mmCIF file of C-alpha atoms in Angstrom:
data_model
loop_
_atom_site.group_PDB
_atom_site.id
_atom_site.type_symbol
_atom_site.label_atom_id
_atom_site.label_comp_id
_atom_site.label_asym_id
_atom_site.label_seq_id
_atom_site.Cartn_x
_atom_site.Cartn_y
_atom_site.Cartn_z
ATOM 1 C CA ARG A 249 387.098 -22.583 97.746
ATOM 2 C CA GLU A 250 385.501 -23.663 94.690
ATOM 3 C CA VAL A 251 383.325 -20.688 94.495
ATOM 4 C CA PHE A 252 386.335 -18.561 93.784
ATOM 5 C CA VAL A 253 388.212 -21.137 91.701
ATOM 6 C CA ARG A 254 385.641 -21.910 88.932
ATOM 7 C CA ILE A 255 384.939 -18.371 88.065
ATOM 8 C CA GLU A 256 386.406 -14.784 88.991
ATOM 9 C CA PHE A 257 383.865 -14.482 91.904
ATOM 10 C CA ALA A 258 386.265 -12.067 93.679
ATOM 11 C CA ARG A 259 386.173 -9.652 90.710
ATOM 12 C CA TYR A 260 382.313 -9.828 90.590
ATOM 13 C CA MET A 261 382.274 -8.839 94.283
ATOM 14 C CA PHE A 262 384.650 -5.996 93.741
ATOM 15 C CA ASN A 263 382.414 -4.724 90.872
ATOM 16 C CA SER A 264 379.378 -4.671 93.073
ATOM 17 C CA LEU A 265 381.332 -3.053 95.969
ATOM 18 C CA PHE A 266 382.838 -0.538 93.855
ATOM 19 C CA LEU A 267 379.546 0.470 92.154
ATOM 20 C CA ALA A 268 377.709 0.487 95.577
ATOM 21 C CA THR A 269 380.377 2.575 97.306
ATOM 22 C CA VAL A 270 380.913 5.139 94.607
ATOM 23 C CA THR A 271 377.045 5.582 94.196
ATOM 24 C CA THR A 272 376.709 5.935 97.947
ATOM 25 C CA VAL A 273 379.147 8.667 98.197
ATOM 26 C CA LEU A 274 377.763 10.593 95.285
ATOM 27 C CA VAL A 275 374.339 10.283 96.548
ATOM 28 C CA LEU A 276 375.189 11.409 99.872
ATOM 29 C CA VAL A 277 377.080 14.593 98.801
ATOM 30 C CA LEU A 278 374.304 15.569 96.517
ATOM 31 C CA ALA A 279 371.545 14.670 98.679
ATOM 32 C CA SER A 280 373.175 16.575 101.724
ATOM 33 C CA LEU A 281 373.303 19.768 99.423
ATOM 34 C CA ALA A 282 369.670 19.295 98.385
ATOM 35 C CA GLY A 283 368.493 18.207 101.918
ATOM 36 C CA TYR A 284 370.082 21.317 103.332
ATOM 37 C CA VAL A 285 368.267 23.585 100.752
ATOM 38 C CA PHE A 286 364.852 21.934 101.313
ATOM 39 C CA GLY A 287 365.226 21.495 104.981
ATOM 40 C CA ARG A 288 366.626 24.632 106.188
ATOM 41 C CA LEU A 289 365.754 27.338 103.420
ATOM 42 C CA GLU A 290 362.537 29.082 102.619
ATOM 43 C CA PHE A 291 361.896 29.668 98.881
ATOM 44 C CA PRO A 292 358.732 29.786 96.612
ATOM 45 C CA GLY A 293 357.679 26.450 95.273
ATOM 46 C CA ARG A 294 359.779 24.400 97.761
ATOM 47 C CA ARG A 295 356.994 21.722 98.564
ATOM 48 C CA PRO A 296 355.938 21.144 94.875
ATOM 49 C CA LEU A 297 359.679 20.723 93.830
ATOM 50 C CA MET A 298 360.330 18.350 96.524
ATOM 51 C CA LEU A 299 357.113 16.405 95.523
ATOM 52 C CA LEU A 300 358.482 16.425 92.060
ATOM 53 C CA ILE A 301 361.663 14.896 93.167
ATOM 54 C CA LEU A 302 360.040 12.262 95.152
ATOM 55 C CA ALA A 303 357.910 11.312 92.065
ATOM 56 C CA ILE A 304 360.989 10.162 90.329
ATOM 57 C CA SER A 305 361.170 7.377 92.622
ATOM 58 C CA TYR A 306 357.669 5.944 91.755
ATOM 59 C CA PHE A 307 358.646 5.437 88.124
ATOM 60 C CA PRO A 308 359.683 1.859 87.492
ATOM 61 C CA PRO A 309 363.304 1.506 86.465
ATOM 62 C CA ALA A 310 362.358 -0.231 83.132
ATOM 63 C CA ALA A 311 360.817 3.126 82.015
ATOM 64 C CA PHE A 312 364.208 4.649 81.680
ATOM 65 C CA PHE A 313 366.115 1.702 80.170
ATOM 66 C CA LEU A 314 365.425 2.311 76.546
ATOM 67 C CA PRO A 315 366.517 5.902 76.331
ATOM 68 C CA LEU A 316 369.316 5.282 78.683
ATOM 69 C CA PHE A 317 370.530 2.414 76.637
ATOM 70 C CA GLN A 318 370.394 4.627 73.475
ATOM 71 C CA LEU A 319 372.363 7.194 75.070
ATOM 72 C CA PHE A 320 375.044 5.078 76.668
ATOM 73 C CA THR A 321 375.735 3.200 73.599
ATOM 74 C CA GLY A 322 376.484 6.376 71.562
ATOM 75 C CA ASN A 323 373.269 6.211 69.428
ATOM 76 C CA VAL A 324 372.300 9.795 70.660
ATOM 77 C CA PHE A 325 375.786 11.438 71.098
ATOM 78 C CA PRO A 326 378.516 9.540 69.445
ATOM 79 C CA TRP A 327 381.028 10.721 72.047
ATOM 80 C CA VAL A 328 379.095 9.271 74.947
ATOM 81 C CA GLU A 329 379.814 5.607 75.104
ATOM 82 C CA LEU A 330 379.411 4.242 78.782
ATOM 83 C CA TYR A 331 378.224 0.603 77.861
ATOM 84 C CA ASN A 332 380.322 -1.803 79.820
ATOM 85 C CA THR A 333 381.689 0.836 82.111
ATOM 86 C CA PRO A 334 380.817 1.922 85.664
ATOM 87 C CA GLY A 335 379.248 5.109 84.463
ATOM 88 C CA ALA A 336 376.449 3.157 82.725
ATOM 89 C CA MET A 337 375.328 1.947 86.070
ATOM 90 C CA ILE A 338 376.332 4.764 88.568
ATOM 91 C CA LEU A 339 374.482 7.474 86.913
ATOM 92 C CA PRO A 340 371.021 5.679 86.601
ATOM 93 C CA PHE A 341 371.479 4.268 90.330
ATOM 94 C CA SER A 342 372.245 7.731 91.567
ATOM 95 C CA SER A 343 369.205 9.187 89.898
ATOM 96 C CA LEU A 344 366.931 6.491 91.068
ATOM 97 C CA PHE A 345 368.029 6.250 94.760
ATOM 98 C CA MET A 346 368.690 9.954 95.370
ATOM 99 C CA PRO A 347 364.996 11.036 95.987
ATOM 100 C CA LEU A 348 364.738 8.648 99.069
ATOM 101 C CA SER A 349 368.061 10.095 100.382
ATOM 102 C CA ILE A 350 366.909 13.743 99.793
ATOM 103 C CA PHE A 351 363.779 13.221 101.665
ATOM 104 C CA ILE A 352 365.448 11.446 104.800
ATOM 105 C CA LEU A 353 368.238 14.150 104.949
ATOM 106 C CA THR A 354 365.609 16.873 104.606
ATOM 107 C CA THR A 355 364.016 15.535 107.591
ATOM 108 C CA PHE A 356 366.855 15.446 109.731
ATOM 109 C CA TYR A 357 368.344 18.606 108.549
ATOM 110 C CA GLY A 358 365.302 20.459 109.157
ATOM 111 C CA GLN A 359 365.198 19.318 113.064
ATOM 112 C CA ILE A 360 368.554 21.011 113.667
ATOM 113 C CA PRO A 361 368.233 24.225 115.824
ATOM 114 C CA ASP A 362 368.842 27.365 113.930
ATOM 115 C CA GLY A 363 371.187 28.569 116.826
ATOM 116 C CA LEU A 364 373.782 26.058 116.170
ATOM 117 C CA GLU A 365 374.075 26.990 112.519
ATOM 118 C CA ASP A 366 374.109 30.633 113.376
ATOM 119 C CA ALA A 367 376.869 30.215 116.022
ATOM 120 C CA ALA A 368 379.017 28.599 113.334
ATOM 121 C CA ARG A 369 378.278 31.356 110.989
ATOM 122 C CA VAL A 370 379.295 33.810 113.651
ATOM 123 C CA GLU A 371 382.625 32.020 114.024
ATOM 124 C CA GLY A 372 383.309 32.767 110.339
ATOM 125 C CA THR A 373 382.354 29.532 108.627
ATOM 126 C CA THR A 374 380.286 29.649 105.343
ATOM 127 C CA ARG A 375 376.904 27.790 104.704
ATOM 128 C CA LEU A 376 378.681 25.021 103.192
ATOM 129 C CA GLY A 377 381.122 24.769 106.089
ATOM 130 C CA ALA A 378 378.263 24.892 108.492
ATOM 131 C CA LEU A 379 376.599 22.000 106.505
ATOM 132 C CA PHE A 380 379.693 19.548 106.796
ATOM 133 C CA ARG A 381 380.902 20.695 110.239
ATOM 134 C CA VAL A 382 377.743 21.084 112.157
ATOM 135 C CA ILE A 383 374.613 19.896 110.309
ATOM 136 C CA ILE A 384 375.918 16.487 108.916
ATOM 137 C CA PRO A 385 377.638 15.424 112.224
ATOM 138 C CA LEU A 386 374.436 16.177 114.306
ATOM 139 C CA SER A 387 372.557 14.245 111.668
ATOM 140 C CA ALA A 388 374.806 11.216 111.608
ATOM 141 C CA PRO A 389 371.749 8.687 112.129
ATOM 142 C CA GLY A 390 369.920 10.057 109.062
ATOM 143 C CA VAL A 391 373.150 10.168 106.998
ATOM 144 C CA ALA A 392 373.984 6.624 108.027
ATOM 145 C CA THR A 393 370.545 5.513 107.011
ATOM 146 C CA ALA A 394 370.377 7.117 103.827
ATOM 147 C CA GLY A 395 373.914 5.699 102.930
ATOM 148 C CA ILE A 396 373.353 2.050 104.014
ATOM 149 C CA LEU A 397 369.892 1.987 102.309
ATOM 150 C CA THR A 398 371.594 3.386 99.117
ATOM 151 C CA PHE A 399 374.492 1.000 99.486
ATOM 152 C CA ILE A 400 372.298 -2.112 100.038
ATOM 153 C CA ALA A 401 369.921 -1.236 97.104
ATOM 154 C CA VAL A 402 372.858 -0.708 94.631
ATOM 155 C CA TYR A 403 374.693 -3.893 95.805
ATOM 156 C CA ASN A 404 371.742 -6.058 95.200
ATOM 157 C CA GLU A 405 370.630 -4.391 92.116
ATOM 158 C CA PHE A 406 370.589 -6.474 88.842
ATOM 159 C CA PHE A 407 368.274 -4.967 86.207
ATOM 160 C CA PHE A 408 370.359 -2.123 85.180
ATOM 161 C CA SER A 409 373.601 -3.953 85.819
ATOM 162 C CA PHE A 410 372.618 -7.041 83.823
ATOM 163 C CA LEU A 411 371.368 -4.832 80.724
ATOM 164 C CA MET A 412 374.155 -2.365 80.618
ATOM 165 C CA THR A 413 377.217 -4.725 81.036
ATOM 166 C CA GLY A 414 378.277 -8.069 79.528
ATOM 167 C CA THR A 415 378.393 -11.389 81.483
ATOM 168 C CA ALA A 416 382.067 -11.317 82.241
ATOM 169 C CA ALA A 417 383.759 -9.856 85.334
ATOM 170 C CA GLN A 418 385.945 -7.671 83.245
ATOM 171 C CA ASP A 419 382.795 -6.017 81.685
ATOM 172 C CA TRP A 420 381.697 -4.682 85.492
ATOM 173 C CA ALA A 421 379.114 -7.295 85.532
ATOM 174 C CA PRO A 422 377.519 -7.291 89.161
ATOM 175 C CA ILE A 423 377.849 -10.034 91.847
ATOM 176 C CA VAL A 424 374.434 -11.399 90.824
ATOM 177 C CA ASP A 425 375.891 -12.120 87.277
ATOM 178 C CA GLY A 426 378.566 -14.034 89.102
ATOM 179 C CA ILE A 427 376.051 -16.109 90.986
ATOM 180 C CA ILE A 428 374.162 -17.141 88.032
ATOM 181 C CA SER A 429 377.440 -17.900 86.240
ATOM 182 C CA TYR A 430 377.359 -21.310 87.979
ATOM 183 C CA ARG A 431 374.669 -22.409 85.684
ATOM 184 C CA SER A 432 375.730 -24.035 82.456
ATOM 185 C CA GLN A 433 373.901 -25.564 79.548
ATOM 186 C CA PHE A 434 373.835 -29.000 81.125
ATOM 187 C CA GLN A 435 374.198 -28.457 84.656
ATOM 188 C CA VAL A 436 373.125 -26.035 87.745
ATOM 189 C CA ARG A 437 375.354 -25.951 90.608
ATOM 190 C CA TYR A 438 372.905 -25.080 93.160
ATOM 191 C CA ASP A 439 375.568 -25.900 95.875
ATOM 192 C CA LEU A 440 377.981 -23.283 94.578
ATOM 193 C CA MET A 441 375.191 -20.692 93.975
ATOM 194 C CA ALA A 442 374.183 -21.101 97.764
ATOM 195 C CA ALA A 443 377.737 -20.784 98.876
ATOM 196 C CA ALA A 444 378.399 -17.842 96.587
ATOM 197 C CA SER A 445 375.215 -16.073 97.984
ATOM 198 C CA ILE A 446 376.412 -16.485 101.609
ATOM 199 C CA VAL A 447 379.709 -15.059 100.663
ATOM 200 C CA ALA A 448 377.981 -12.343 98.823
ATOM 201 C CA VAL A 449 375.894 -11.295 101.924
ATOM 202 C CA LEU A 450 378.965 -10.955 104.252
ATOM 203 C CA PRO A 451 379.940 -7.379 103.273
ATOM 204 C CA VAL A 452 376.446 -6.104 103.747
ATOM 205 C CA ALA A 453 375.804 -8.081 106.930
ATOM 206 C CA THR A 454 379.031 -6.677 108.377
ATOM 207 C CA LEU A 455 378.196 -2.953 107.558
ATOM 208 C CA VAL A 456 374.588 -3.321 108.941
ATOM 209 C CA VAL A 457 376.065 -4.949 112.203
ATOM 210 C CA ILE A 458 378.544 -2.092 112.520
ATOM 211 C CA ALA A 459 376.003 0.648 111.881
ATOM 212 C CA GLN A 460 372.977 -0.881 113.342
ATOM 213 C CA GLU A 461 372.485 1.655 116.199
ATOM 214 C CA LYS A 462 372.586 4.471 113.751
ATOM 215 C CA ILE A 463 370.093 2.797 111.355
ATOM 216 C CA VAL A 464 367.681 2.057 114.141
ATOM 217 C CA SER A 465 367.884 5.668 115.540
ATOM 218 C CA GLY A 466 367.431 7.183 112.083
ATOM 219 C CA LEU A 467 364.596 4.985 111.104
ATOM 220 C CA THR A 468 362.553 5.708 114.419
ATOM 221 C CA SER A 469 363.627 9.308 114.648
ATOM 222 C CA GLY A 470 360.472 11.494 115.170
ATOM 223 C CA ALA A 471 358.331 8.341 115.517
ATOM 224 C CA LEU A 472 357.423 9.552 119.055
ATOM 225 C CA LYS A 473 356.400 13.049 120.275
ATOM 226 C CA GLU A 474 357.945 13.868 123.524
#
């Protein structure tokens, strides 16, 4: 009880859950479109372009901070002031975690037989309709894996969140900021930090328990050749 009384811990949790949910939805939508293109269409330069997208994930997040900070504080474009807003975190998170999702979904979408999509096209649906009505439902383990990995990564993220926001809950500070708020100048409440950490883990643990079958099948798909 004291965890929620001493500070606005519920607001810190809401901030992280909101950022993780919005980022996950945005990443899955864009990664699904990109995964369909890379997994089911043939075009020149497909492999080099895929490698270029994956190369983004190898850059350390610190390499992007200074230019993004200059951009989001209005020093580059005066009308772009996203500091202390969800946009200052959702945009970098989406860019950093999207390559992995694109790679996962490309692998799954490429395994769907062409005949199923052709049958949907014969029935009158478009490519986009076939993607959302046929390809994505049949690739549910891959979509769940990409979504949950993105959700957990954003929910636990601290670097960009700490630097792009203030320390107050109203500044969209993440849940890790809330946990370290139990430390004052003269005292560190490790007991409250431990209790807050357990509470913070509950949403992610619940999500993993609900979708564990999809996660396991998604991570092990293609591991055995039958």
